[in-house]
Amino acid sequence: VTSLLEENGTIKGVNYKNKSGQEFTTKAPLTIVCDGCFSNLRRSLCNPKVEVPSHFVGLILENCNLPYENHGHVILGDTSPILFYPISSTEIRCLVDVPGQKLPFVGNGEMA
């Protein structure tokens, strides 16, 4: 979906492209929008505009032990919280809240 069709403040359908790049328009009595953090539609739907104060960055730790087995852990750091929780018998997911409206870039070392 590339954009929403709006008429008199009501969403009536969508504009979209197929896999070959052809553009189409379709209308419907009900349009349901499911978006993610990188949605190109959110800005047009939200009022007031959505602010992104931070991003979660995740990594998988293998063969590590948490202080209490089978429990999640929250670490409150100076700048942001860090979450650890098991996702399998050998893996732990670590989620770090990185402050800022723009996600740091991995390729140039900002993420480090």
Short mmCIF file of C-alpha atoms in Angstrom, two decimals:
data_model
loop_
_atom_site.label_atom_id
_atom_site.label_comp_id
_atom_site.label_asym_id
_atom_site.label_seq_id
_atom_site.Cartn_x
_atom_site.Cartn_y
_atom_site.Cartn_z
CA VAL A 1 0.00 0.00 0.00
CA THR A 2 1.44 3.35 -1.02
CA SER A 3 -1.29 5.66 0.27
CA LEU A 4 -4.83 5.85 1.60
CA LEU A 5 -7.80 7.16 -0.38
CA GLU A 6 -9.53 9.78 1.72
CA GLU A 7 -12.80 11.50 0.91
CA ASN A 8 -14.28 14.10 3.25
CA GLY A 9 -12.20 12.87 6.17
CA THR A 10 -13.11 9.20 5.68
CA ILE A 11 -10.77 6.48 4.39
CA LYS A 12 -12.45 4.89 1.35
CA GLY A 13 -9.69 2.58 0.10
CA VAL A 14 -6.02 2.39 -0.83
CA ASN A 15 -3.52 2.96 -3.61
CA TYR A 16 -1.04 0.11 -3.98
CA LYS A 17 1.60 -1.42 -6.23
CA ASN A 18 1.83 -5.07 -7.23
CA LYS A 19 5.10 -7.03 -7.40
CA SER A 20 5.82 -5.80 -10.93
CA GLY A 21 5.36 -2.15 -9.89
CA GLN A 22 1.97 -1.51 -11.52
CA GLU A 23 -0.14 0.98 -9.56
CA PHE A 24 -3.74 0.19 -8.62
CA THR A 25 -6.56 1.75 -6.62
CA THR A 26 -9.17 -0.20 -4.72
CA LYS A 27 -12.11 0.95 -2.62
CA ALA A 28 -13.89 -0.80 0.23
CA PRO A 29 -16.65 -0.02 2.72
CA LEU A 30 -14.16 -0.76 5.52
CA THR A 31 -10.39 -0.24 5.39
CA ILE A 32 -8.32 -1.73 8.20
CA VAL A 33 -4.77 -0.44 8.55
CA CYS A 34 -2.22 -2.59 10.37
CA ASP A 35 1.12 -0.86 10.51
CA GLY A 36 4.52 -1.43 12.00
CA CYS A 37 7.21 0.86 13.28
CA PHE A 38 8.35 1.69 9.73
CA SER A 39 4.86 2.34 8.37
CA ASN A 40 4.45 4.86 5.58
CA LEU A 41 0.79 5.32 6.62
CA ARG A 42 1.07 6.24 10.30
CA ARG A 43 1.92 9.91 9.68
CA SER A 44 -1.28 10.42 7.71
CA LEU A 45 -3.50 8.71 10.30
CA CYS A 46 -2.33 10.05 13.64
CA ASN A 47 -3.20 13.40 15.09
CA PRO A 48 -1.33 14.66 17.00
CA LYS A 49 1.67 13.37 15.12
CA VAL A 50 3.41 10.35 16.60
CA GLU A 51 6.73 11.00 18.31
CA VAL A 52 9.26 8.21 18.54
CA PRO A 53 11.31 8.83 21.70
CA SER A 54 13.31 5.58 21.41
CA HIS A 55 13.76 2.22 19.67
CA PHE A 56 14.18 -1.29 21.01
CA VAL A 57 17.28 -3.03 19.70
CA GLY A 58 17.50 -6.77 20.25
CA LEU A 59 20.04 -9.51 20.22
CA ILE A 60 20.03 -13.21 21.03
CA LEU A 61 22.45 -14.49 23.67
CA GLU A 62 23.32 -18.17 23.43
CA ASN A 63 24.26 -20.48 26.31
CA CYS A 64 24.01 -17.78 29.00
CA ASN A 65 22.49 -18.02 32.46
CA LEU A 66 20.08 -15.59 34.05
CA PRO A 67 20.08 -15.13 37.84
CA TYR A 68 16.62 -16.79 38.08
CA GLU A 69 15.85 -19.48 35.52
CA ASN A 70 12.66 -19.17 33.45
CA HIS A 71 12.06 -15.57 34.54
CA GLY A 72 12.39 -12.29 32.69
CA HIS A 73 14.71 -9.62 34.05
CA VAL A 74 14.56 -5.83 33.81
CA ILE A 75 17.76 -3.85 34.30
CA LEU A 76 17.22 -0.14 34.94
CA GLY A 77 20.21 1.70 33.49
CA ASP A 78 21.08 5.38 33.52
CA THR A 79 19.71 6.06 30.04
CA SER A 80 17.17 3.29 29.47
CA PRO A 81 15.84 -0.11 30.57
CA ILE A 82 17.24 -3.42 29.32
CA LEU A 83 15.13 -6.59 29.19
CA PHE A 84 16.39 -10.17 29.31
CA TYR A 85 14.11 -13.19 28.95
CA PRO A 86 14.51 -16.80 27.82
CA ILE A 87 13.11 -17.76 24.41
CA SER A 88 14.40 -21.35 24.33
CA SER A 89 16.41 -23.72 26.51
CA THR A 90 19.66 -22.25 25.15
CA GLU A 91 18.75 -18.70 24.05
CA ILE A 92 18.01 -15.45 25.85
CA ARG A 93 16.64 -12.38 24.12
CA CYS A 94 18.11 -9.05 25.18
CA LEU A 95 16.18 -5.87 24.32
CA VAL A 96 17.83 -2.51 24.87
CA ASP A 97 15.84 0.72 24.69
CA VAL A 98 17.96 3.16 22.65
CA PRO A 99 16.86 6.80 23.17
CA GLY A 100 16.41 9.05 20.15
CA GLN A 101 14.02 9.57 17.27
CA LYS A 102 16.44 8.05 14.75
CA LEU A 103 17.74 4.50 15.10
CA PRO A 104 21.57 4.45 15.18
CA PHE A 105 23.13 2.99 12.03
CA VAL A 106 25.07 -0.26 12.38
CA GLY A 107 27.25 0.19 9.26
CA ASN A 108 29.09 3.30 10.47
CA GLY A 109 29.46 2.23 14.11
CA GLU A 110 26.70 4.44 15.60
CA MET A 111 24.99 1.42 17.12
CA ALA A 112 28.10 0.44 19.08
#
